[in-house]
CSV table of C-alpha atoms and ligand atoms in Angstrom, one decimal:
chain,number,residue,atom,x,y,z
A,23,MET,CA,26.1,5.4,22.1
A,24,PRO,CA,22.8,6.5,20.9
A,25,ILE,CA,22.2,6.1,17.1
A,26,ASP,CA,20.8,9.3,15.5
A,27,PHE,CA,18.3,9.1,12.7
A,28,LEU,CA,20.3,11.7,10.8
A,29,ASN,CA,22.9,14.1,12.2
A,30,LEU,CA,23.4,17.0,9.8
A,31,LYS,CA,26.5,18.2,11.4
A,32,GLN,CA,28.1,14.8,10.8
A,33,VAL,CA,26.8,14.9,7.2
A,34,ASN,CA,28.7,18.1,6.5
A,35,ALA,CA,31.8,17.6,8.7
A,36,PRO,CA,33.9,16.1,5.8
A,37,TYR,CA,33.3,19.2,3.7
A,38,GLU,CA,33.5,21.8,6.5
A,39,ALA,CA,36.8,23.4,5.4
A,40,ASP,CA,35.7,23.6,1.7
A,41,ILE,CA,32.3,25.0,2.8
A,42,ARG,CA,34.0,27.7,4.9
A,43,ASP,CA,36.2,28.6,1.9
A,44,ALA,CA,33.2,28.8,-0.4
A,45,ILE,CA,31.3,31.1,2.0
A,46,GLY,CA,34.3,33.3,2.4
A,47,ARG,CA,34.6,33.6,-1.3
A,48,VAL,CA,31.0,34.8,-1.5
A,49,ILE,CA,31.5,37.3,1.3
A,50,GLU,CA,34.5,38.7,-0.5
A,51,SER,CA,32.8,39.0,-3.8
A,52,GLY,CA,30.2,41.4,-2.5
A,53,TRP,CA,27.6,39.7,-4.7
A,54,TYR,CA,25.0,37.6,-2.9
A,55,VAL,CA,22.0,37.0,-5.1
A,56,LEU,CA,22.0,35.8,-8.8
A,57,GLY,CA,25.7,36.1,-9.0
A,58,GLU,CA,28.6,34.0,-10.4
A,59,GLU,CA,28.2,31.2,-7.8
A,60,THR,CA,24.6,30.6,-8.7
A,61,ARG,CA,25.3,30.7,-12.4
A,62,ALA,CA,28.2,28.2,-12.0
A,63,PHE,CA,26.1,25.9,-9.8
A,64,GLU,CA,23.3,25.9,-12.3
A,65,GLN,CA,25.7,25.0,-15.1
A,66,ALA,CA,27.3,22.2,-13.0
A,67,PHE,CA,23.9,20.8,-11.9
A,68,ALA,CA,22.5,20.8,-15.4
A,69,ASP,CA,25.6,19.0,-16.6
A,70,TYR,CA,25.3,16.5,-13.7
A,71,CYS,CA,21.7,15.7,-14.6
A,72,GLY,CA,22.3,15.6,-18.3
A,73,VAL,CA,20.0,18.5,-19.3
A,74,ALA,CA,20.5,21.8,-21.0
A,75,HIS,CA,19.1,24.1,-18.4
A,76,CYS,CA,19.0,24.4,-14.6
A,77,VAL,CA,17.2,27.3,-12.8
A,78,GLY,CA,18.0,27.8,-9.1
A,79,VAL,CA,15.0,28.7,-6.9
A,80,ALA,CA,14.3,29.2,-3.2
A,81,ASN,CA,13.1,25.6,-2.4
A,82,GLY,CA,11.7,22.4,-3.7
A,83,LEU,CA,8.1,23.4,-3.3
A,84,ASP,CA,8.7,26.6,-5.4
A,85,ALA,CA,10.5,24.5,-8.0
A,86,LEU,CA,7.4,22.3,-8.6
A,87,HIS,CA,4.9,25.2,-8.3
A,88,LEU,CA,6.9,27.4,-10.8
A,89,ILE,CA,7.1,24.6,-13.3
A,90,LEU,CA,3.3,24.2,-13.2
A,91,ARG,CA,2.8,28.0,-13.4
A,92,ALA,CA,5.2,28.3,-16.3
A,93,TYR,CA,3.3,25.6,-18.2
A,94,GLY,CA,0.1,27.6,-17.7
A,95,ILE,CA,-1.5,24.9,-15.6
A,96,GLY,CA,-4.1,26.3,-13.2
A,97,ALA,CA,-7.8,26.6,-12.4
A,98,GLY,CA,-9.9,24.1,-14.3
A,99,ASP,CA,-7.0,21.8,-14.9
A,100,GLU,CA,-6.2,18.4,-13.3
A,101,VAL,CA,-2.8,17.1,-12.3
A,102,ILE,CA,-2.1,13.5,-11.4
A,103,VAL,CA,0.1,13.1,-8.3
A,104,PRO,CA,1.0,10.1,-6.1
A,105,ALA,CA,-1.3,9.7,-3.2
A,106,ASN,CA,1.7,8.5,-1.2
A,107,THR,CA,4.1,11.5,-1.1
A,108,PHE,CA,5.4,14.4,1.0
A,109,ILE,CA,2.7,17.1,1.1
A,110,ALA,CA,4.8,19.5,-1.0
A,111,THR,CA,3.9,17.6,-4.2
A,112,TRP,CA,0.2,18.3,-3.5
A,113,LEU,CA,0.7,21.9,-2.3
A,114,ALA,CA,2.4,22.8,-5.6
A,115,VAL,CA,-0.8,21.8,-7.5
A,116,SER,CA,-3.0,23.6,-4.9
A,117,GLN,CA,-0.9,26.8,-5.3
A,118,VAL,CA,-1.7,27.1,-9.0
A,119,GLY,CA,-5.4,26.4,-8.4
A,120,ALA,CA,-5.5,23.1,-10.3
A,121,ARG,CA,-7.2,20.0,-9.0
A,122,ILE,CA,-5.2,17.3,-7.3
A,123,VAL,CA,-5.9,13.8,-8.6
A,124,PRO,CA,-4.2,11.3,-6.3
A,125,VAL,CA,-3.2,7.9,-7.6
A,126,GLU,CA,-2.3,4.9,-5.4
A,127,PRO,CA,1.2,3.5,-5.1
A,128,ASP,CA,2.6,0.2,-6.2
A,129,GLU,CA,2.8,-1.5,-2.9
A,130,ARG,CA,6.3,-2.9,-3.6
A,131,THR,CA,8.1,0.4,-4.3
A,132,ALA,CA,5.7,3.0,-2.6
A,133,ASN,CA,5.9,5.0,-5.9
A,134,ILE,CA,2.9,5.9,-8.1
A,135,ASP,CA,1.5,2.8,-9.7
A,136,PRO,CA,1.6,3.3,-13.5
A,137,ALA,CA,-1.2,0.7,-13.9
A,138,ARG,CA,-3.6,3.0,-12.1
A,139,ILE,CA,-2.8,6.2,-13.8
A,140,GLU,CA,-4.7,5.9,-17.0
A,141,ALA,CA,-8.0,5.4,-15.2
A,142,ALA,CA,-7.4,8.8,-13.6
A,143,VAL,CA,-6.9,10.7,-16.9
A,144,THR,CA,-9.8,13.0,-18.0
A,145,SER,CA,-10.2,15.6,-20.7
A,146,ARG,CA,-8.9,18.2,-18.1
A,147,THR,CA,-5.7,16.4,-17.2
A,148,ARG,CA,-2.6,18.4,-18.0
A,149,ALA,CA,0.3,16.7,-16.2
A,150,ILE,CA,1.6,13.8,-14.2
A,151,VAL,CA,3.9,14.5,-11.3
A,152,PRO,CA,5.8,11.3,-10.5
A,153,VAL,CA,7.8,11.4,-7.2
A,154,HIS,CA,11.0,9.4,-6.9
A,155,LEU,CA,10.2,8.5,-3.4
A,156,TYR,CA,12.9,7.5,-0.9
A,157,GLY,CA,15.4,8.0,-3.8
A,158,GLN,CA,14.1,5.3,-6.2
A,159,PRO,CA,13.0,6.5,-9.7
A,160,ALA,CA,9.4,6.0,-10.4
A,161,ASP,CA,8.6,3.7,-13.4
A,162,ILE,CA,9.2,6.5,-15.9
A,163,ALA,CA,8.9,4.3,-19.1
A,164,ALA,CA,5.4,3.4,-18.3
A,165,ILE,CA,4.5,6.9,-17.1
A,166,GLU,CA,6.0,8.5,-20.3
A,167,ALA,CA,4.0,6.1,-22.5
A,168,ILE,CA,0.7,7.2,-20.8
A,169,ALA,CA,1.7,10.8,-21.0
A,170,GLN,CA,2.4,10.5,-24.8
A,171,ARG,CA,-0.9,8.8,-25.4
A,172,HIS,CA,-2.8,11.6,-23.7
A,173,GLY,CA,-0.6,14.6,-24.5
A,174,LEU,CA,0.4,15.2,-20.9
A,175,ARG,CA,3.4,16.9,-19.3
A,176,VAL,CA,5.6,14.8,-17.1
A,177,ILE,CA,7.0,16.8,-14.2
A,178,GLU,CA,9.4,14.9,-11.9
A,179,ASP,CA,9.4,15.6,-8.2
A,180,ALA,CA,13.1,14.7,-7.8
A,181,ALA,CA,13.5,16.2,-4.3
A,182,GLN,CA,14.6,12.9,-2.9
A,183,ALA,CA,16.5,11.5,-5.8
A,184,HIS,CA,19.6,13.6,-6.8
A,185,GLY,CA,21.7,11.3,-8.9
A,186,ALA,CA,19.4,8.3,-9.2
A,187,THR,CA,19.1,6.8,-12.7
A,188,TRP,CA,16.5,5.0,-14.8
A,189,ARG,CA,18.0,2.9,-17.5
A,190,GLY,CA,21.2,4.9,-17.1
A,191,ARG,CA,19.5,8.3,-17.4
A,192,ARG,CA,19.6,10.7,-14.4
A,193,THR,CA,16.5,11.9,-12.6
A,194,GLY,CA,16.0,15.5,-13.6
A,195,SER,CA,16.2,14.5,-17.3
A,196,LEU,CA,13.4,11.9,-17.4
A,197,GLY,CA,10.4,14.2,-18.1
A,198,ASP,CA,9.6,17.6,-19.4
A,199,ALA,CA,11.0,19.3,-16.3
A,200,ALA,CA,12.0,18.3,-12.8
A,201,GLY,CA,11.9,20.0,-9.4
A,202,PHE,CA,14.7,19.4,-6.9
A,203,SER,CA,15.1,20.4,-3.2
A,204,PHE,CA,18.3,21.2,-1.5
A,205,TYR,CA,16.8,21.2,2.0
A,206,PRO,CA,19.7,20.2,4.4
A,207,GLY,CA,18.5,16.6,4.9
A,208,LYS,CA,18.3,15.7,1.1
A,209,ASN,CA,21.0,13.7,-0.7
A,210,LEU,CA,22.4,17.0,-2.0
A,211,GLY,CA,21.7,19.4,0.8
A,212,ALA,CA,22.5,23.0,1.4
A,213,LEU,CA,23.0,24.7,4.7
A,214,GLY,CA,19.6,26.3,4.4
A,215,ASP,CA,16.7,26.2,1.9
A,216,GLY,CA,17.3,25.9,-1.8
A,217,GLY,CA,15.8,24.3,-4.9
A,218,ALA,CA,16.2,24.0,-8.6
A,219,ILE,CA,14.4,23.1,-11.8
A,220,THR,CA,16.1,21.1,-14.6
A,221,THR,CA,14.8,20.9,-18.1
A,222,ASN,CA,15.7,20.6,-21.8
A,223,ASP,CA,13.0,23.0,-22.7
A,224,ALA,CA,14.7,26.4,-23.5
A,225,VAL,CA,11.4,28.3,-23.6
A,226,LEU,CA,10.3,27.0,-20.2
A,227,ALA,CA,13.8,27.8,-18.7
A,228,GLN,CA,13.5,31.4,-19.9
A,229,THR,CA,10.1,31.8,-18.5
A,230,LEU,CA,11.2,30.3,-15.1
A,231,ARG,CA,14.2,32.7,-15.0
A,232,LYS,CA,11.8,35.5,-15.2
A,233,LEU,CA,9.2,34.0,-12.8
A,234,ARG,CA,11.7,33.5,-10.0
A,235,ASN,CA,12.9,37.2,-10.3
A,236,TYR,CA,9.7,39.4,-10.2
A,237,GLY,CA,8.9,38.4,-13.8
A,238,SER,CA,12.0,40.2,-15.0
A,239,SER,CA,15.1,39.4,-17.0
A,240,VAL,CA,16.1,43.0,-17.6
A,241,LYS,CA,16.3,45.2,-14.5
A,242,TYR,CA,13.0,47.1,-13.9
A,243,ARG,CA,11.3,45.6,-17.0
A,244,HIS,CA,8.6,43.2,-15.8
A,245,ASP,CA,7.1,40.9,-18.5
A,246,LEU,CA,5.3,38.7,-16.0
A,247,ALA,CA,3.7,39.1,-12.6
A,248,GLY,CA,6.5,36.9,-11.1
A,249,GLN,CA,7.7,36.0,-7.7
A,250,ASN,CA,10.8,36.3,-5.6
A,251,SER,CA,12.2,32.7,-5.5
A,252,ARG,CA,15.9,32.7,-5.9
A,253,LEU,CA,18.7,30.4,-4.9
A,254,ASP,CA,21.3,32.6,-3.2
A,255,ASP,CA,25.0,32.7,-3.8
A,256,ILE,CA,26.1,31.4,-0.4
A,257,GLN,CA,23.9,28.3,-0.8
A,258,SER,CA,25.0,27.9,-4.5
A,259,ALA,CA,28.7,28.0,-3.4
A,260,ILE,CA,28.1,25.4,-0.7
A,261,LEU,CA,26.2,23.2,-3.2
A,262,ARG,CA,29.1,23.4,-5.7
A,263,VAL,CA,31.3,21.9,-3.0
A,264,LYS,CA,28.8,19.2,-2.1
A,265,LEU,CA,27.9,18.3,-5.7
A,266,ARG,CA,31.5,17.2,-6.3
A,267,HIS,CA,31.0,14.5,-3.6
A,268,LEU,CA,27.4,13.5,-4.4
A,269,ASP,CA,28.3,10.4,-6.4
A,270,ALA,CA,30.6,9.2,-3.7
A,271,ASP,CA,28.0,9.9,-1.0
A,272,ASN,CA,25.3,8.0,-3.0
A,273,ALA,CA,27.7,5.1,-3.5
A,274,ARG,CA,28.2,5.0,0.3
A,275,ARG,CA,24.4,5.0,0.8
A,276,ALA,CA,24.1,2.1,-1.6
A,277,ALA,CA,26.8,0.2,0.3
A,278,LEU,CA,25.0,0.8,3.6
A,279,ALA,CA,21.6,-0.2,2.1
A,280,ALA,CA,23.2,-3.5,1.0
A,281,VAL,CA,24.3,-4.0,4.6
A,282,TYR,CA,20.8,-3.4,5.8
A,283,LEU,CA,19.3,-5.7,3.2
A,284,ASN,CA,21.6,-8.5,4.1
A,285,GLY,CA,21.3,-7.9,7.8
A,286,LEU,CA,17.5,-8.0,7.7
A,287,ALA,CA,17.1,-10.9,5.3
A,288,GLY,CA,14.7,-13.4,6.8
A,289,VAL,CA,13.4,-10.9,9.3
A,290,PRO,CA,9.5,-10.6,9.1
A,291,VAL,CA,9.5,-7.0,7.8
A,292,GLY,CA,8.9,-5.7,4.3
A,293,LEU,CA,12.2,-4.6,2.7
A,294,PRO,CA,12.7,-2.0,-0.1
A,295,HIS,CA,12.1,-3.4,-3.6
A,296,VAL,CA,14.2,-2.1,-6.4
A,297,LEU,CA,12.9,-2.2,-10.0
A,298,ASP,CA,15.1,-3.7,-12.6
A,299,ASP,CA,15.5,-0.5,-14.5
A,300,ALA,CA,16.1,1.7,-11.5
A,301,MET,CA,19.3,2.7,-9.7
A,302,PRO,CA,18.1,4.3,-6.5
A,303,VAL,CA,20.1,6.7,-4.4
A,304,TRP,CA,18.7,5.6,-1.1
A,305,HIS,CA,17.5,8.9,0.4
A,306,LEU,CA,15.8,6.9,3.1
A,307,PHE,CA,15.9,3.2,4.1
A,308,VAL,CA,12.3,2.3,4.8
A,309,ILE,CA,11.0,-1.0,6.1
A,310,ARG,CA,7.4,-2.1,6.6
A,311,THR,CA,5.9,-3.8,9.6
A,312,GLY,CA,2.4,-4.3,11.2
A,313,ALA,CA,4.2,-4.1,14.5
A,314,ARG,CA,5.6,-0.6,13.9
A,315,ALA,CA,4.7,1.1,17.2
A,316,ALA,CA,6.2,-1.7,19.3
A,317,LEU,CA,9.3,-2.0,17.1
A,318,GLN,CA,9.8,1.7,17.2
A,319,ALA,CA,9.5,1.7,21.0
A,320,HIS,CA,11.9,-1.2,21.3
A,321,LEU,CA,14.5,0.6,19.1
A,322,ALA,CA,14.1,3.8,21.0
A,323,SER,CA,14.6,2.0,24.3
A,324,GLN,CA,18.0,0.9,22.9
A,325,GLY,CA,18.9,4.5,21.8
A,326,ILE,CA,18.1,4.0,18.2
A,327,ALA,CA,16.1,6.8,16.6
A,328,THR,CA,13.7,6.1,13.7
A,329,GLN,CA,11.2,8.3,11.8
A,330,ILE,CA,8.0,7.8,9.8
A,331,HIS,CA,7.7,9.1,6.3
A,332,TYR,CA,4.9,10.1,6.5
A,333,PRO,CA,2.7,9.6,9.6
A,334,THR,CA,-0.4,11.1,8.1
A,335,PRO,CA,-1.4,10.7,4.4
A,336,ASN,CA,-2.1,14.0,2.6
A,337,HIS,CA,-5.8,13.2,2.1
A,338,ARG,CA,-6.2,12.9,5.9
A,339,GLN,CA,-4.4,16.2,6.7
A,340,ALA,CA,-6.4,19.1,8.0
A,341,ALA,CA,-5.2,21.2,5.1
A,342,TYR,CA,-7.1,18.9,2.7
A,343,ALA,CA,-10.1,18.1,4.9
A,344,ALA,CA,-12.5,20.2,2.9
A,345,GLU,CA,-12.1,18.1,-0.2
A,346,ALA,CA,-13.8,14.8,-0.9
A,347,TRP,CA,-11.1,12.2,-1.7
A,348,PRO,CA,-11.5,8.8,-3.2
A,349,ASP,CA,-10.7,5.8,-0.9
A,350,LEU,CA,-6.9,5.3,-0.9
A,351,PRO,CA,-6.5,2.1,1.0
A,352,ILE,CA,-3.0,1.2,-0.2
A,353,THR,CA,-1.7,4.6,0.8
A,354,ASP,CA,-3.4,4.3,4.2
A,355,LYS,CA,-1.9,0.8,4.7
A,356,LEU,CA,1.6,1.9,3.6
A,357,GLN,CA,1.5,4.9,5.9
A,358,SER,CA,0.5,2.8,8.8
A,359,GLU,CA,3.4,0.4,8.3
A,360,VAL,CA,6.4,2.3,7.1
A,361,LEU,CA,9.4,2.9,9.4
A,362,SER,CA,12.6,4.8,8.3
A,363,LEU,CA,15.8,3.4,9.9
A,364,PRO,CA,18.8,5.5,10.8
A,365,PHE,CA,20.5,6.3,7.5
A,366,ALA,CA,23.3,8.6,6.4
A,367,PRO,CA,26.6,8.4,4.4
A,368,TYR,CA,28.7,8.9,7.6
A,369,MET,CA,27.3,5.7,9.2
A,370,THR,CA,29.6,2.7,9.7
A,371,GLU,CA,28.6,-0.8,8.6
A,372,GLU,CA,29.0,-1.7,12.3
A,373,THR,CA,26.3,0.8,13.3
A,374,VAL,CA,23.9,-0.5,10.6
A,375,LEU,CA,24.5,-4.1,11.9
A,376,THR,CA,23.7,-2.9,15.4
A,377,VAL,CA,20.4,-1.6,14.2
A,378,CYS,CA,19.8,-4.9,12.3
A,379,ALA,CA,20.6,-6.9,15.5
A,380,SER,CA,18.2,-4.9,17.5
A,381,ILE,CA,15.4,-5.5,15.0
A,382,ARG,CA,16.2,-9.3,14.9
A,383,GLU,CA,16.1,-9.4,18.7
A,384,PHE,CA,12.7,-7.7,18.7
A,385,PHE,CA,11.1,-10.2,16.4
A,386,ALA,CA,12.8,-13.2,18.1
A,387,ARG,CA,11.3,-12.1,21.4
A,388,CYS,CA,7.9,-10.8,20.2
A,389,GLY,CA,7.0,-13.1,17.3
A,390,HIS,CA,6.3,-12.3,13.7
A,391,ASP,CA,3.6,-9.7,14.3
A,392,GLY,CA,5.2,-8.3,17.4
A,393,THR,CA,2.1,-9.3,19.5
A,394,ARG,CA,4.2,-10.7,22.3
A,395,ALA,CA,5.8,-7.2,22.7
B,28,PLP,C1,11.6,17.8,0.4
B,28,PLP,C2,10.5,17.5,-0.6
B,28,PLP,C3,9.9,18.5,-1.3
B,28,PLP,C4,10.0,20.0,-1.0
B,28,PLP,O1,11.2,20.5,-0.9
B,28,PLP,P1,11.5,21.9,0.0
B,28,PLP,O2,12.8,22.3,-0.4
B,28,PLP,O3,11.4,21.4,1.4
B,28,PLP,O4,10.4,22.8,-0.3
B,28,PLP,C5,9.0,18.2,-2.3
B,28,PLP,N1,8.8,16.9,-2.6
B,28,PLP,C6,9.4,15.9,-1.9
B,28,PLP,C7,9.1,14.5,-2.3
B,28,PLP,C8,10.2,16.2,-0.9
B,28,PLP,O5,10.8,15.2,-0.2
């Protein structure tokens, strides 16, 4: 039996009956945008994250972009972002016309290295956007301390970390505001695109409610030149169903991660490192190896699918070729070595052990660096 990297039909299978009911309810209601389902989901997700406000939007990129816009960050401003992240974190900054200031990761966690942030702060810096990559909270205590010293906003990119905690506090509540994505493959995934912003800032939330809806809170009165970026009621209804199971799903992910960590102990690969204060939700299970291409080919030959998050660093993408970036050797190194193993809550421990056995076999045959492959 081939082992998928991630099979979304299998992810949603346990909830299929409830999801069909939810969709049916929305069809019956005759109200499909900014209706009761969206209001109810926003309330439930705000409660879940431990914040006062949640504003549903069209996707995770819009969530980040709209936060920056609502804070008035734009041309002439600088925003500190991880060098090592999905490109959406960078695109949000580009969209408001601010300057991207990439900071290298802590090699152990792949998250932004707080020790390198302060050197990147200038008089133009307005915000830091930590990403909780692969589901592990960034070192928010250190980041918050720097932000306070310099009067900066902290905007979490929580697109991979629904439910993760830092010293017991949920992502989404750790900074001034947070952007979430409900893209189908995320820990809390819709059956289409979706996103949300969480915050305790009432003024920000009010501005965001306008910005996502043509700059309007009263029909045909437009206070701002806004956008159309709304979470629709069918996706909201589906997300209400899936939110009820998020903690159980995340617990299952943690159990499977533990099986991987045990199963790969002693194998010459870099394993995920969890910070003492962090409780990750294991969006991905990512190992590191200098023999990545050979290992990936070996696994593929045994029907085991893997992926690379992400194969090309943002500063080497064509989209950003026109700009002069600093050398980012840690990001380059990480992105040449990372390999994401099959990972989803529906997996059995046996399947995880099959993947581990295949990886062990590869290194037993090919040596530590895979050179005898
Ligand atoms: C998925 C993701 C986004 C973007 O979310 P979309 O809903 O796909 O726009 C942003 N940042 C990170 C880290 C992501 O993984």
